[in-house]
Amino acid sequence: MTLLTVLIPIALFLGLLGLGAFIWSLNSGQYEDLDGAAARILEDDED
Amino acid sequence: MTCCGGNIAADGAAGVSAAADFARAEELLHAGRERDDGTVEYVFSAPDIHCGACISSIERAIRPMHGIAYVRVNLSLRRVTVHLDPAATGPVEVAGALAALGFPARPVDLGDLDELERKRRDSELLKSLAVAGFASANIMLLSVSVWSGAEGATRDLFHLISALIAIPAVFYAGRVFFRSAWGALRNGRVNMDVPISLAISLATGMSLFEALTGGDKTYFEAATMLLFFLLIGRYLDQRMRERVRTAVVQLSRLSAKGANVLTDQGEMRYLPLDEIEPGMTVRVFAGDRLPVDGTVRSGLSDVDRSLVTGESLPVTAEKGTALEAGAMNLTGVLDIDVTNAADKSFLAEVQAMMEAAENGRGAYVRAADRAARLYAPFVHSLAAIAFVAWMVITGGDWHTSLYIAIALLIITCPCALGLAVPVVHVIGATRLFESGILMKDGAALERLAEANEAVFDKTGTLTTGTPTVTECAIERPGDISVARALAASSGHPASRALLTHLGNGAMARGSGIAEHPGLGVEGSFSGGRARLGRMAWVAGIAEKNGARDASGGLTFAVEGGPLLTITLGEHVRDGGAAAIGALQNAEIGTRIVSGDAAAQVARLADRLGVTEWHADQSPADKIARIEALRAQGRKVLFVGDGINDAPALAAGHVSMAPASGSDVGRTAADFVFTRDSLEAVTAARGIALRAQSLVRQNFALAFAYNVIAVPIAMAGMVTPLVAAIAMSASSIVVVLNSMRLTRGSPAPAANRPARRDRDGLAVGTGSMEAAE
């Protein structure tokens, strides 16, 4: 039982981390141009 | 009918074109938005961007330009965002550089804060969705352990943790539904969000009570899962509208935000539209639309009023001619005395009529809300009956009775109903998109399926708005080559039609070919001078006693030769007859209501087999016709394109406009079709009918689900596990059924996209894919 007091916070923390990461990526505009992101990865930027 | 001056696309006196450029530059400058760091942000729409290489070539070319702080290409939206230092450079340079790279670009108006606002709400919905997903997944993990036998303190702990996750999640992610339900209740109405909000808040409230008092069943996972499913439907719906809006914005031209005002000193100043007052004089160049109403003070030109009044042929504008805002100046430069301020112009009047007409449509109740009106009282009274019955059975155990009543409300929460309609609409919109039809709103699909009367505008809708030659008296090969040379040097629609009619072939060499605005084209050839244009003017060089036909059509003559008339007719849109035939076979009444003259309307009606037609209709007449049909209980589908059609587009039960139409028409219409063929009307109707039958099936499925679920709930046999399985199963069944709309006959591929609208603006697949 005592294991639960460790495992549940870990599970929730990981879940919140994922949620936080998603909301961060949303706010920083990473979903603005999905097609462009796919194309840009193939660019070798010299500059 | 005349033939006339300056080739719009190419030349014109250098000074004039520089001044016109000046006006456009002023317009460009007004499209920007100042940022906090002092730079100005401009967004350009460049429909030709299509691959990764475009991104790097644009960014590499623009970034090193002087005064550019930031440049980024958005491939999904086909837009280029630029932040520039206004002291060092301007949007004109950027637009020029883009054009030089092969990406003609137009600025997107950032004053349109509405769009930004919408975007903000969109991402909020996505955040709500993420929060609901997180909460329901974690609560489900805890719930599964409770269902598989966790007991005592562990179970209570799990319930409390679930409560800690669920309560903030429901408050955050449920706001959309609570707000909408509250809004409806305050106005004394019931919509789908009322039973949804009630079920979610009751489930959360009761579960909280159970968790705090150590009860054995909580419904936190049901409440959050419900929210998650419903938010998926909401988000898809929102995205569909956003996508269509983007596509419609890409179609619309940056409308004139100002005009070139001539001052007393004869200078030209660019003033914003709201500062223009009656009595001022405004200069309008060839190729521009009139920003305000006015009468011509000086100048001579041909004016295309087809979008304004529905007249199919350009009229000659000379001193004293009264013109409406929105009319296109085709050939010469006009100085116009402003008669009405912009907010009292013809366009503003039309907009006011549109708003008045739209109120009628506001009474339409979406299918989902109609269902909710029956559904909500039904389940709520069932819950009350269950409560009373269990009070009697258990001899006054209010806790058990209330628990069962609330469980009934949770399990009958119209989760499937909430998804039944938006999923069908979203898939329907995607299907329409493939056929080149943009749908503004899901409810439009429901209304289109109900339409049983089709009213068409003529000019620009049943016809393409560009004239074609029906009869041509030019027969001698020598005359033909001269006429071809004259027609080729003019941009007037009549000249282009004649050129198409004469086809490719030899062109006589002439000298001094000049265009005379309002009159026609003249040039000297080996056989003498030749003129193509207005009859009275051409007759000046023709043989003196030749036959004079008073029809006033396009005429051609070589000096001293006979006067040859060319009759112009209208080009019927592809698929026009097929679409009308299909509608008539479906027993939908068809009629034509046009602002054009009776002769033209009668000829077209006859050709298409339409027996009921009305000519010379003003915008108010059109609305009156629609109102009269509505009074007879008919549901009118109105198809039109012009500014004069906009009120009728707003008044019809449902409306469609071609992408080539006026901005205001496109804004008013529920559907915009981007391909040339009028078969878009029947294609859209086909999809609407299938969507309607799928929505009905979904309602039937949801009803069948309730027939099973309600007795179980009333018997008090619902456990949180049963509720979770039943609700997710019913939602999945409804979504799978809706997916059937993706199958069926593919979109008609024969219709080629419309390449250009009348403003010469590229439309079609480019801008549509852009929105994808």
mmCIF file of C-alpha atoms in Angstrom, chain B residues 83-221:
data_model
loop_
_atom_site.group_PDB
_atom_site.id
_atom_site.type_symbol
_atom_site.label_atom_id
_atom_site.label_comp_id
_atom_site.label_asym_id
_atom_site.label_seq_id
_atom_site.Cartn_x
_atom_site.Cartn_y
_atom_site.Cartn_z
ATOM 1 C CA HIS B 83 8.038 42.298 -39.704
ATOM 2 C CA LEU B 84 9.691 45.332 -41.156
ATOM 3 C CA ASP B 85 11.122 48.606 -40.041
ATOM 4 C CA PRO B 86 8.808 51.222 -41.551
ATOM 5 C CA ALA B 87 11.632 53.763 -41.709
ATOM 6 C CA ALA B 88 13.798 51.528 -43.873
ATOM 7 C CA THR B 89 11.414 49.759 -46.199
ATOM 8 C CA GLY B 90 7.751 49.229 -46.935
ATOM 9 C CA PRO B 91 5.264 46.557 -47.858
ATOM 10 C CA VAL B 92 5.413 47.616 -51.494
ATOM 11 C CA GLU B 93 9.050 46.544 -51.723
ATOM 12 C CA VAL B 94 8.251 43.208 -50.115
ATOM 13 C CA ALA B 95 5.272 42.619 -52.414
ATOM 14 C CA GLY B 96 7.487 43.547 -55.348
ATOM 15 C CA ALA B 97 10.230 41.148 -54.258
ATOM 16 C CA LEU B 98 7.691 38.349 -53.818
ATOM 17 C CA ALA B 99 6.263 38.998 -57.254
ATOM 18 C CA ALA B 100 9.778 38.988 -58.720
ATOM 19 C CA LEU B 101 10.328 35.545 -57.186
ATOM 20 C CA GLY B 102 7.204 34.308 -58.925
ATOM 21 C CA PHE B 103 4.857 34.503 -55.952
ATOM 22 C CA PRO B 104 2.332 37.252 -56.607
ATOM 23 C CA ALA B 105 1.059 38.199 -53.169
ATOM 24 C CA ARG B 106 -1.730 40.243 -51.710
ATOM 25 C CA PRO B 107 -1.698 41.614 -48.176
ATOM 26 C CA VAL B 108 -4.117 40.122 -45.687
ATOM 27 C CA ASP B 109 -5.904 42.740 -43.643
ATOM 28 C CA LEU B 110 -4.704 42.495 -40.069
ATOM 29 C CA GLY B 111 -7.260 45.034 -38.944
ATOM 30 C CA ASP B 112 -9.468 41.980 -39.041
ATOM 31 C CA LEU B 113 -9.089 41.352 -35.327
ATOM 32 C CA ASP B 114 -12.095 39.118 -35.472
ATOM 33 C CA GLU B 115 -9.951 36.422 -36.999
ATOM 34 C CA LEU B 116 -7.351 36.642 -34.256
ATOM 35 C CA GLU B 117 -10.093 36.447 -31.674
ATOM 36 C CA ARG B 118 -11.496 33.342 -33.318
ATOM 37 C CA LYS B 119 -8.074 31.778 -33.374
ATOM 38 C CA ARG B 120 -7.660 32.433 -29.667
ATOM 39 C CA ARG B 121 -10.921 30.680 -28.924
ATOM 40 C CA ASP B 122 -9.925 27.831 -31.170
ATOM 41 C CA SER B 123 -6.751 27.131 -29.238
ATOM 42 C CA GLU B 124 -8.721 27.439 -26.007
ATOM 43 C CA LEU B 125 -10.967 24.650 -27.225
ATOM 44 C CA LEU B 126 -7.903 22.574 -28.011
ATOM 45 C CA LYS B 127 -6.548 23.239 -24.509
ATOM 46 C CA SER B 128 -9.879 22.242 -23.007
ATOM 47 C CA LEU B 129 -9.718 19.074 -25.051
ATOM 48 C CA ALA B 130 -6.205 18.320 -23.773
ATOM 49 C CA VAL B 131 -7.219 18.946 -20.167
ATOM 50 C CA ALA B 132 -10.324 16.758 -20.499
ATOM 51 C CA GLY B 133 -8.246 14.015 -22.131
ATOM 52 C CA PHE B 134 -5.649 14.133 -19.371
ATOM 53 C CA ALA B 135 -8.286 14.081 -16.643
ATOM 54 C CA SER B 136 -10.363 11.285 -18.136
ATOM 55 C CA ALA B 137 -7.333 9.041 -18.803
ATOM 56 C CA ASN B 138 -5.973 9.405 -15.261
ATOM 57 C CA ILE B 139 -9.334 9.058 -13.569
ATOM 58 C CA MET B 140 -10.048 6.018 -15.697
ATOM 59 C CA LEU B 141 -6.838 4.390 -14.407
ATOM 60 C CA LEU B 142 -7.940 4.979 -10.851
ATOM 61 C CA SER B 143 -11.500 3.875 -11.585
ATOM 62 C CA VAL B 144 -10.371 0.613 -13.166
ATOM 63 C CA SER B 145 -8.605 -0.301 -9.937
ATOM 64 C CA VAL B 146 -11.740 0.531 -7.960
ATOM 65 C CA TRP B 147 -13.873 -1.576 -10.306
ATOM 66 C CA SER B 148 -11.443 -4.471 -10.049
ATOM 67 C CA GLY B 149 -11.797 -4.574 -6.307
ATOM 68 C CA ALA B 150 -9.959 -1.840 -4.446
ATOM 69 C CA GLU B 151 -11.595 -1.457 -1.065
ATOM 70 C CA GLY B 152 -11.723 0.549 2.101
ATOM 71 C CA ALA B 153 -9.163 3.273 2.537
ATOM 72 C CA THR B 154 -7.576 2.665 -0.880
ATOM 73 C CA ARG B 155 -10.910 3.142 -2.624
ATOM 74 C CA ASP B 156 -11.655 6.301 -0.681
ATOM 75 C CA LEU B 157 -8.208 7.625 -1.478
ATOM 76 C CA PHE B 158 -8.688 6.883 -5.174
ATOM 77 C CA HIS B 159 -12.055 8.609 -5.132
ATOM 78 C CA LEU B 160 -10.551 11.678 -3.486
ATOM 79 C CA ILE B 161 -7.685 11.831 -5.976
ATOM 80 C CA SER B 162 -10.203 11.478 -8.805
ATOM 81 C CA ALA B 163 -12.162 14.357 -7.307
ATOM 82 C CA LEU B 164 -9.021 16.475 -7.141
ATOM 83 C CA ILE B 165 -8.377 15.884 -10.841
ATOM 84 C CA ALA B 166 -11.969 15.987 -12.042
ATOM 85 C CA ILE B 167 -13.249 19.152 -10.378
ATOM 86 C CA PRO B 168 -10.774 21.636 -11.865
ATOM 87 C CA ALA B 169 -10.900 19.769 -15.196
ATOM 88 C CA VAL B 170 -14.700 19.985 -15.369
ATOM 89 C CA PHE B 171 -14.624 23.651 -14.475
ATOM 90 C CA TYR B 172 -11.997 24.403 -17.105
ATOM 91 C CA ALA B 173 -13.001 22.122 -19.957
ATOM 92 C CA GLY B 174 -16.752 22.375 -19.369
ATOM 93 C CA ARG B 175 -16.913 26.158 -19.647
ATOM 94 C CA VAL B 176 -17.916 26.001 -23.332
ATOM 95 C CA PHE B 177 -20.994 23.960 -22.505
ATOM 96 C CA PHE B 178 -21.934 25.769 -19.316
ATOM 97 C CA ARG B 179 -21.690 29.152 -21.029
ATOM 98 C CA SER B 180 -23.824 28.068 -23.980
ATOM 99 C CA ALA B 181 -26.403 26.356 -21.743
ATOM 100 C CA TRP B 182 -26.648 29.387 -19.493
ATOM 101 C CA GLY B 183 -27.071 31.655 -22.497
ATOM 102 C CA ALA B 184 -29.901 29.514 -23.833
ATOM 103 C CA LEU B 185 -31.690 29.240 -20.478
ATOM 104 C CA ARG B 186 -31.472 32.960 -19.872
ATOM 105 C CA ASN B 187 -33.311 33.501 -23.143
ATOM 106 C CA GLY B 188 -35.914 30.951 -22.151
ATOM 107 C CA ARG B 189 -34.738 28.348 -24.668
ATOM 108 C CA VAL B 190 -33.370 24.832 -24.387
ATOM 109 C CA ASN B 191 -30.438 23.671 -26.470
ATOM 110 C CA MET B 192 -28.353 20.522 -26.533
ATOM 111 C CA ASP B 193 -25.920 21.976 -24.012
ATOM 112 C CA VAL B 194 -28.560 22.216 -21.283
ATOM 113 C CA PRO B 195 -28.972 18.462 -20.655
ATOM 114 C CA ILE B 196 -25.213 18.010 -21.230
ATOM 115 C CA SER B 197 -24.282 20.643 -18.632
ATOM 116 C CA LEU B 198 -26.836 19.305 -16.226
ATOM 117 C CA ALA B 199 -25.562 15.730 -16.487
ATOM 118 C CA ILE B 200 -21.922 16.751 -16.136
ATOM 119 C CA SER B 201 -22.438 19.012 -13.160
ATOM 120 C CA LEU B 202 -24.796 16.581 -11.402
ATOM 121 C CA ALA B 203 -22.364 13.692 -11.976
ATOM 122 C CA THR B 204 -19.487 15.737 -10.571
ATOM 123 C CA GLY B 205 -21.493 17.090 -7.645
ATOM 124 C CA MET B 206 -22.904 13.753 -6.618
ATOM 125 C CA SER B 207 -19.542 12.020 -7.005
ATOM 126 C CA LEU B 208 -17.907 14.663 -4.823
ATOM 127 C CA PHE B 209 -20.490 14.028 -2.137
ATOM 128 C CA GLU B 210 -19.882 10.261 -2.398
ATOM 129 C CA ALA B 211 -16.102 10.701 -2.309
ATOM 130 C CA LEU B 212 -16.248 12.888 0.798
ATOM 131 C CA THR B 213 -18.675 10.610 2.641
ATOM 132 C CA GLY B 214 -16.854 7.410 1.712
ATOM 133 C CA GLY B 215 -19.506 6.158 -0.732
ATOM 134 C CA ASP B 216 -18.731 3.229 -3.013
ATOM 135 C CA LYS B 217 -19.587 4.633 -6.453
ATOM 136 C CA THR B 218 -18.405 7.799 -8.150
ATOM 137 C CA TYR B 219 -18.967 9.025 -11.688
ATOM 138 C CA PHE B 220 -15.904 11.239 -12.128
ATOM 139 C CA GLU B 221 -14.640 9.177 -15.066
#
